[in-house]
Tab-separated table of N, CA and C in Angstrom:
chain	number	residue	atom	x	y	z
A	1	MET	N	-11.721	20.294	61.891
A	1	MET	CA	-11.653	20.096	60.549
A	1	MET	C	-12.590	18.387	60.640
A	2	SER	N	-13.170	18.143	59.404
A	2	SER	CA	-13.869	16.881	59.200
A	2	SER	C	-13.294	15.600	59.640
A	3	GLU	N	-13.868	14.832	60.276
A	3	GLU	CA	-13.249	13.804	60.911
A	3	GLU	C	-13.024	12.556	59.335
A	4	ARG	N	-13.844	13.158	58.391
A	4	ARG	CA	-13.540	12.207	56.811
A	4	ARG	C	-12.627	12.673	56.193
A	5	ALA	N	-11.758	13.490	56.374
A	5	ALA	CA	-10.836	14.074	55.523
A	5	ALA	C	-9.561	13.103	55.655
A	6	LEU	N	-9.010	13.286	54.452
A	6	LEU	CA	-7.654	12.416	54.162
A	6	LEU	C	-6.825	13.072	54.496
A	7	ARG	N	-6.122	13.259	55.487
A	7	ARG	CA	-5.078	14.299	55.743
A	7	ARG	C	-3.630	13.135	55.203
A	8	GLY	N	-2.751	13.798	55.013
A	8	GLY	CA	-1.334	13.055	54.596
A	8	GLY	C	-1.441	12.201	53.674
A	9	THR	N	-2.362	11.915	52.801
A	9	THR	CA	-2.220	11.221	51.602
A	9	THR	C	-2.107	11.898	50.381
A	10	ARG	N	-1.785	11.291	48.913
A	10	ARG	CA	-1.703	11.828	47.944
A	10	ARG	C	-3.202	11.462	47.313
A	11	LEU	N	-3.761	12.289	46.772
A	11	LEU	CA	-5.009	11.749	46.252
A	11	LEU	C	-4.800	11.121	44.995
A	12	GLY	N	-5.200	10.094	44.496
A	12	GLY	CA	-5.014	9.646	43.102
A	12	GLY	C	-3.975	8.718	43.225
A	13	ALA	N	-3.077	8.610	44.218
A	13	ALA	CA	-1.612	7.842	44.274
A	13	ALA	C	-1.885	6.322	44.725
A	14	THR	N	-3.162	6.376	45.384
A	14	THR	CA	-3.653	5.124	45.837
A	14	THR	C	-5.033	4.833	46.037
A	15	SER	N	-5.255	3.740	45.404
A	15	SER	CA	-6.562	3.289	45.846
A	15	SER	C	-7.072	2.725	47.001
A	16	TYR	N	-8.276	3.154	47.412
A	16	TYR	CA	-8.861	2.661	48.613
A	16	TYR	C	-9.613	1.809	48.812
A	17	GLU	N	-9.874	1.368	47.399
A	17	GLU	CA	-10.989	0.324	47.180
A	17	GLU	C	-10.596	-1.207	47.306
A	18	THR	N	-11.252	-2.005	47.807
A	18	THR	CA	-10.750	-3.516	48.077
A	18	THR	C	-11.388	-4.416	46.534
A	19	ASP	N	-10.522	-5.497	46.504
A	19	ASP	CA	-11.234	-6.337	45.533
A	19	ASP	C	-12.089	-7.592	45.806
A	20	ARG	N	-12.587	-7.117	47.263
A	20	ARG	CA	-13.759	-7.956	48.026
A	20	ARG	C	-14.881	-7.961	47.231
A	21	GLY	N	-15.837	-9.177	46.975
A	21	GLY	CA	-16.608	-9.301	46.323
A	21	GLY	C	-16.866	-9.036	44.823
A	22	ILE	N	-15.735	-9.088	44.130
A	22	ILE	CA	-15.729	-8.861	42.811
A	22	ILE	C	-15.154	-10.070	42.056
A	23	ASP	N	-16.209	-10.480	41.098
A	23	ASP	CA	-16.119	-11.560	40.207
A	23	ASP	C	-15.368	-11.157	39.032
A	24	LEU	N	-13.903	-11.427	39.131
A	24	LEU	CA	-13.078	-11.614	37.861
A	24	LEU	C	-13.499	-12.012	36.348
A	25	ALA	N	-13.341	-11.568	35.636
A	25	ALA	CA	-13.625	-12.163	33.880
A	25	ALA	C	-12.923	-13.310	34.121
A	26	PRO	N	-13.253	-14.448	33.472
A	26	PRO	CA	-12.975	-15.677	33.121
A	26	PRO	C	-11.455	-15.588	32.330
A	27	ARG	N	-10.631	-16.222	32.993
A	27	ARG	CA	-9.164	-15.990	32.161
A	27	ARG	C	-8.559	-17.247	31.566
A	28	GLN	N	-7.647	-17.105	30.629
A	28	GLN	CA	-6.648	-18.420	30.278
A	28	GLN	C	-5.518	-17.916	29.897
A	29	THR	N	-4.673	-18.797	30.447
A	29	THR	CA	-3.049	-18.390	30.149
A	29	THR	C	-2.449	-19.168	28.967
A	30	VAL	N	-1.769	-18.340	28.556
A	30	VAL	CA	-1.127	-18.692	27.163
A	30	VAL	C	0.209	-18.937	27.478
A	31	GLU	N	1.016	-19.539	26.791
A	31	GLU	CA	2.393	-19.567	26.811
A	31	GLU	C	3.296	-19.481	25.462
A	32	TYR	N	4.192	-18.495	25.435
A	32	TYR	CA	5.055	-17.980	24.546
A	32	TYR	C	6.375	-18.299	24.610
A	33	ALA	N	6.756	-18.762	23.511
A	33	ALA	CA	8.625	-18.688	23.649
A	33	ALA	C	9.298	-17.862	22.469
A	34	CYS	N	10.576	-17.215	22.906
A	34	CYS	CA	11.026	-16.720	21.876
A	34	CYS	C	12.472	-17.445	21.632
A	35	GLN	N	13.231	-16.828	20.398
A	35	GLN	CA	14.117	-17.636	19.712
A	35	GLN	C	15.362	-17.774	20.625
A	36	ASN	N	15.456	-17.037	21.783
A	36	ASN	CA	16.224	-16.914	22.862
A	36	ASN	C	16.287	-18.085	23.964
A	37	GLY	N	15.429	-18.897	23.784
A	37	GLY	CA	14.859	-19.737	24.671
A	37	GLY	C	14.226	-19.292	26.226
A	38	HIS	N	13.561	-18.156	26.093
A	38	HIS	CA	12.733	-17.608	26.991
A	38	HIS	C	11.385	-18.252	27.089
A	39	ARG	N	10.689	-18.499	28.064
A	39	ARG	CA	9.301	-19.043	27.810
A	39	ARG	C	8.366	-18.171	29.109
A	40	PHE	N	7.500	-17.773	28.738
A	40	PHE	CA	6.598	-17.225	29.521
A	40	PHE	C	4.871	-17.138	29.605
A	41	GLU	N	4.562	-16.558	30.334
A	41	GLU	CA	3.041	-17.173	30.295
A	41	GLU	C	2.404	-15.384	30.263
A	42	VAL	N	1.118	-15.121	29.386
A	42	VAL	CA	0.286	-14.120	29.731
A	42	VAL	C	-0.781	-14.813	29.800
A	43	PRO	N	-1.699	-13.975	30.917
A	43	PRO	CA	-3.055	-14.079	31.045
A	43	PRO	C	-3.947	-13.424	29.774
A	44	PHE	N	-5.065	-14.021	29.404
A	44	PHE	CA	-5.840	-13.445	28.627
A	44	PHE	C	-7.230	-13.783	28.965
A	45	SER	N	-8.391	-12.930	28.524
A	45	SER	CA	-9.420	-13.109	28.756
A	45	SER	C	-9.990	-14.453	27.868
A	46	VAL	N	-11.182	-15.266	28.444
A	46	VAL	CA	-11.238	-16.380	27.605
A	46	VAL	C	-12.086	-16.106	26.264
A	47	GLU	N	-12.427	-14.829	26.148
A	47	GLU	CA	-13.153	-14.187	24.993
A	47	GLU	C	-12.146	-13.541	24.259
A	48	ALA	N	-11.158	-13.244	24.352
A	48	ALA	CA	-9.885	-12.591	23.767
A	48	ALA	C	-9.787	-13.359	22.650
A	49	GLU	N	-9.193	-12.702	21.514
A	49	GLU	CA	-8.510	-13.352	20.507
A	49	GLU	C	-7.105	-13.237	20.756
A	50	ILE	N	-6.560	-14.143	20.718
A	50	ILE	CA	-4.972	-14.550	20.985
A	50	ILE	C	-3.939	-14.302	20.030
A	51	PRO	N	-3.066	-13.454	20.218
A	51	PRO	CA	-2.171	-13.201	19.045
A	51	PRO	C	-1.359	-13.894	19.054
A	52	THR	N	-0.608	-14.590	17.583
A	52	THR	CA	0.301	-15.158	17.811
A	52	THR	C	1.746	-14.686	17.792
A	53	VAL	N	1.859	-13.368	18.105
A	53	VAL	CA	3.119	-13.155	18.314
A	53	VAL	C	2.833	-12.029	19.664
A	54	TRP	N	3.918	-12.111	20.097
A	54	TRP	CA	3.891	-11.377	21.465
A	54	TRP	C	5.352	-10.892	21.777
A	55	GLU	N	5.577	-9.783	22.536
A	55	GLU	CA	7.066	-9.104	23.056
A	55	GLU	C	7.460	-10.125	24.007
A	56	CYS	N	8.762	-10.521	24.083
A	56	CYS	CA	9.433	-11.309	24.995
A	56	CYS	C	9.534	-10.229	26.344
A	57	ARG	N	8.826	-10.813	27.525
A	57	ARG	CA	9.122	-9.711	28.488
A	57	ARG	C	10.738	-9.633	29.034
A	58	PHE	N	11.548	-10.644	28.812
A	58	PHE	CA	13.004	-10.773	29.066
A	58	PHE	C	13.759	-10.087	28.177
A	59	CYS	N	13.650	-10.345	27.102
A	59	CYS	CA	14.708	-9.683	26.030
A	59	CYS	C	14.272	-8.595	25.029
A	60	GLY	N	12.819	-8.622	24.873
A	60	GLY	CA	12.123	-7.482	24.224
A	60	GLY	C	12.010	-8.490	22.543
A	61	SER	N	12.683	-9.492	22.198
A	61	SER	CA	12.707	-9.984	21.007
A	61	SER	C	11.028	-10.692	20.423
A	62	GLU	N	10.807	-11.138	19.366
A	62	GLU	CA	9.520	-11.383	18.951
A	62	GLU	C	9.192	-12.727	19.610
A	63	ALA	N	8.480	-13.008	20.424
A	63	ALA	CA	8.331	-14.615	20.959
A	63	ALA	C	6.883	-14.980	20.203
A	64	LEU	N	6.908	-16.447	20.183
A	64	LEU	CA	5.814	-17.312	19.346
A	64	LEU	C	4.778	-17.982	20.220
A	65	LEU	N	4.043	-17.962	19.812
A	65	LEU	CA	2.693	-18.624	20.650
A	65	LEU	C	3.169	-20.287	20.419
A	66	ILE	N	2.956	-20.768	21.720
A	66	ILE	CA	3.533	-22.524	21.418
A	66	ILE	C	2.210	-22.923	21.380
A	67	ASP	N	2.335	-23.882	20.295
A	67	ASP	CA	1.221	-24.908	20.151
A	67	ASP	C	-0.133	-24.207	19.394
A	68	GLY	N	0.442	-22.867	18.748
A	68	GLY	CA	-0.393	-22.203	17.772
A	68	GLY	C	0.285	-22.134	16.568
A	69	ASP	N	-0.662	-21.668	15.533
A	69	ASP	CA	-0.250	-21.327	14.241
A	69	ASP	C	0.809	-20.174	14.409
A	70	GLY	N	1.490	-20.509	13.088
A	70	GLY	CA	2.423	-19.007	13.108
A	70	GLY	C	1.926	-17.699	12.750
A	71	PRO	N	2.774	-16.759	12.328
A	71	PRO	CA	2.024	-15.706	12.200
A	71	PRO	C	1.584	-15.799	10.884
A	72	GLU	N	0.528	-14.804	10.251
A	72	GLU	CA	0.287	-14.926	8.885
A	72	GLU	C	1.105	-14.139	8.198
A	73	GLU	N	1.710	-14.699	6.998
A	73	GLU	CA	2.328	-14.113	6.043
A	73	GLU	C	1.681	-12.978	5.218
A	74	LYS	N	2.613	-11.761	5.267
A	74	LYS	CA	1.968	-10.602	4.763
A	74	LYS	C	2.168	-10.775	3.370
A	75	LYS	N	1.071	-10.285	2.499
A	75	LYS	CA	1.199	-10.459	1.065
A	75	LYS	C	1.811	-9.147	0.649
A	76	ILE	N	3.296	-9.835	-0.176
A	76	ILE	CA	4.129	-8.818	-0.800
A	76	ILE	C	3.875	-8.581	-2.184
A	77	LYS	N	3.449	-7.299	-2.253
A	77	LYS	CA	3.291	-6.686	-3.746
A	77	LYS	C	4.840	-6.910	-4.490
A	78	PRO	N	4.761	-7.548	-5.601
A	78	PRO	CA	5.760	-7.377	-6.517
A	78	PRO	C	6.363	-5.841	-7.068
A	79	ALA	N	7.830	-6.087	-7.227
A	79	ALA	CA	7.990	-4.437	-7.478
A	79	ALA	C	7.523	-4.385	-8.802
A	80	ARG	N	7.259	-3.091	-8.967
A	80	ARG	CA	6.690	-2.742	-10.487
A	80	ARG	C	7.868	-1.961	-11.248
A	81	THR	N	8.580	-2.631	-12.127
A	81	THR	CA	9.605	-1.767	-13.208
A	81	THR	C	9.178	-0.838	-13.736
A	82	HIS	N	10.144	-0.234	-14.536
A	82	HIS	CA	9.887	0.930	-15.299
A	82	HIS	C	8.826	0.099	-16.854
A	83	TRP	N	9.223	-0.854	-17.299
A	83	TRP	CA	8.606	-1.448	-18.177
A	83	TRP	C	7.126	-1.836	-17.915
A	84	ASP	N	7.339	-2.396	-16.815
A	84	ASP	CA	5.341	-2.509	-16.115
A	84	ASP	C	4.420	-1.542	-16.385
A	85	MET	N	5.334	-0.376	-15.883
A	85	MET	CA	4.450	1.058	-15.795
A	85	MET	C	4.531	1.468	-17.236
A	86	LEU	N	5.290	1.419	-18.133
A	86	LEU	CA	5.364	1.568	-19.604
A	86	LEU	C	4.348	0.872	-20.274
A	87	MET	N	4.033	-0.590	-20.057
A	87	MET	CA	3.236	-1.341	-20.499
A	87	MET	C	1.503	-1.223	-20.155
A	88	GLU	N	1.587	-0.321	-19.405
A	88	GLU	CA	0.155	0.236	-18.371
A	88	GLU	C	-0.311	1.464	-19.250
A	89	ARG	N	0.741	2.271	-19.737
A	89	ARG	CA	0.158	3.401	-20.337
A	89	ARG	C	0.054	3.232	-22.024
A	90	ARG	N	0.800	2.210	-22.900
A	90	ARG	CA	0.951	2.011	-24.241
A	90	ARG	C	0.658	0.410	-24.452
A	91	THR	N	0.432	0.238	-25.639
A	91	THR	CA	0.335	-1.168	-26.288
A	91	THR	C	1.630	-1.440	-27.075
A	92	ARG	N	1.917	-2.806	-27.101
A	92	ARG	CA	3.453	-2.971	-27.935
A	92	ARG	C	3.350	-2.231	-29.229
A	93	GLU	N	1.966	-2.286	-29.853
A	93	GLU	CA	1.985	-1.679	-31.109
A	93	GLU	C	2.434	-0.448	-31.349
A	94	GLU	N	1.832	0.465	-30.238
A	94	GLU	CA	2.228	2.006	-29.839
A	94	GLU	C	3.465	2.148	-29.616
A	95	LEU	N	4.555	1.477	-28.987
A	95	LEU	CA	5.607	1.362	-28.468
A	95	LEU	C	6.737	1.191	-29.924
A	96	GLU	N	6.110	0.388	-30.656
A	96	GLU	CA	7.073	0.161	-32.149
A	96	GLU	C	7.008	1.239	-32.965
A	97	GLU	N	5.567	1.563	-33.057
A	97	GLU	CA	5.815	2.940	-34.072
A	97	GLU	C	6.324	4.092	-33.482
A	98	VAL	N	6.307	4.381	-32.128
A	98	VAL	CA	7.115	5.505	-31.413
A	98	VAL	C	8.655	5.366	-31.644
A	99	LEU	N	9.115	3.844	-31.724
A	99	LEU	CA	10.574	3.439	-32.055
A	99	LEU	C	10.693	4.031	-33.797
A	100	GLU	N	9.763	3.260	-34.352
A	100	GLU	CA	10.168	3.794	-35.765
A	100	GLU	C	10.511	4.864	-36.082
A	101	GLU	N	9.275	6.088	-35.364
A	101	GLU	CA	9.296	7.485	-35.719
A	101	GLU	C	10.790	7.944	-35.200
A	102	ARG	N	11.236	7.682	-33.930
A	102	ARG	CA	12.554	8.030	-33.136
A	102	ARG	C	13.831	7.648	-34.365
A	103	LEU	N	13.490	6.501	-35.056
A	103	LEU	CA	14.865	6.033	-35.660
A	103	LEU	C	14.565	6.633	-36.901
A	104	ALA	N	13.763	6.907	-37.555
A	104	ALA	CA	13.608	7.812	-38.883
A	104	ALA	C	14.318	9.136	-38.729
A	105	VAL	N	13.979	10.042	-37.223
A	105	VAL	CA	14.499	11.266	-37.162
A	105	VAL	C	15.877	10.919	-37.083
A	106	LEU	N	16.540	9.887	-36.357
A	106	LEU	CA	17.885	9.616	-36.317
A	106	LEU	C	18.754	9.468	-37.491
A	107	ARG	N	18.339	8.599	-38.248
A	107	ARG	CA	18.834	8.205	-39.807
A	107	ARG	C	18.790	9.316	-40.631
A	108	SER	N	17.961	10.090	-40.662
A	108	SER	CA	17.807	11.269	-41.374
A	108	SER	C	18.592	12.361	-40.846
A	109	GLY	N	19.166	12.428	-39.898
A	109	GLY	CA	20.487	13.502	-39.332
A	109	GLY	C	19.717	14.802	-38.675
A	110	GLY	N	18.087	14.703	-38.607
A	110	GLY	CA	17.633	15.366	-37.750
A	110	GLY	C	17.702	15.820	-36.654
A	111	MET	N	18.613	14.954	-35.735
A	111	MET	CA	18.890	15.247	-34.512
A	111	MET	C	20.193	15.084	-34.195
A	112	ASN	N	20.705	16.146	-33.572
A	112	ASN	CA	21.979	16.374	-33.296
A	112	ASN	C	22.438	15.769	-32.231
A	113	ILE	N	23.126	14.893	-32.579
A	113	ILE	CA	23.902	13.861	-31.457
A	113	ILE	C	25.393	14.325	-31.273
A	114	ALA	N	25.532	14.636	-29.912
A	114	ALA	CA	27.017	14.884	-29.138
A	114	ALA	C	27.804	13.959	-29.131
A	115	VAL	N	28.970	14.087	-29.690
A	115	VAL	CA	29.973	13.346	-29.829
A	115	VAL	C	30.683	13.368	-29.011
A	116	HIS	N	31.392	12.356	-28.058
A	116	HIS	CA	32.381	12.593	-26.961
A	116	HIS	C	33.938	12.840	-27.551
A	117	PRO	N	34.362	13.879	-27.184
A	117	PRO	CA	36.011	13.805	-27.866
A	117	PRO	C	36.787	12.962	-28.163
A	118	ARG	N	36.884	11.713	-27.290
A	118	ARG	CA	37.663	10.841	-27.443
A	118	ARG	C	37.249	9.897	-28.732
A	119	ASP	N	35.863	9.639	-28.874
A	119	ASP	CA	35.435	8.944	-29.826
A	119	ASP	C	35.673	9.831	-31.241
A	120	ALA	N	35.546	11.089	-31.207
A	120	ALA	CA	36.134	11.864	-32.294
A	120	ALA	C	37.668	12.134	-32.784
A	121	ALA	N	38.312	11.836	-31.592
A	121	ALA	CA	39.831	11.493	-32.051
A	121	ALA	C	40.138	10.482	-32.775
A	122	ARG	N	39.334	9.206	-32.159
A	122	ARG	CA	39.565	8.111	-32.893
A	122	ARG	C	39.178	7.758	-34.599
A	123	LYS	N	37.829	8.668	-34.349
A	123	LYS	CA	37.667	8.725	-35.981
A	123	LYS	C	38.534	9.286	-36.732
A	124	SER	N	39.125	10.746	-36.462
A	124	SER	CA	40.017	11.170	-37.291
A	124	SER	C	41.643	10.620	-37.357
A	125	ALA	N	41.770	9.599	-36.736
A	125	ALA	CA	43.100	8.963	-36.630
A	125	ALA	C	43.504	8.063	-37.572
């Protein structure tokens, strides 16, 4: 068998390369603190954009950057009501016109409105 064969090892499980002669990228250490009182440091590249929020490595809660700006507030869209959506489709004058048409139909008796039995009993009594 060849003398260079790697017998008895799992290929890919262990690296046989060394870090000798390799220059690592310049780094900076940033400190975070969570609301549970845990403080920890995370190394980043000098060129990296530092996130304001990081997951706490002790408890998993949200940790904030120490001596940094708070996280940016997300822009919240106001809830659209039924009235808002209606006003997108029609003007106020159109709505008043539709209302007058419907009221005219009701007043003329052209629309049969079901009467609740309890209300009918009150009228007859």
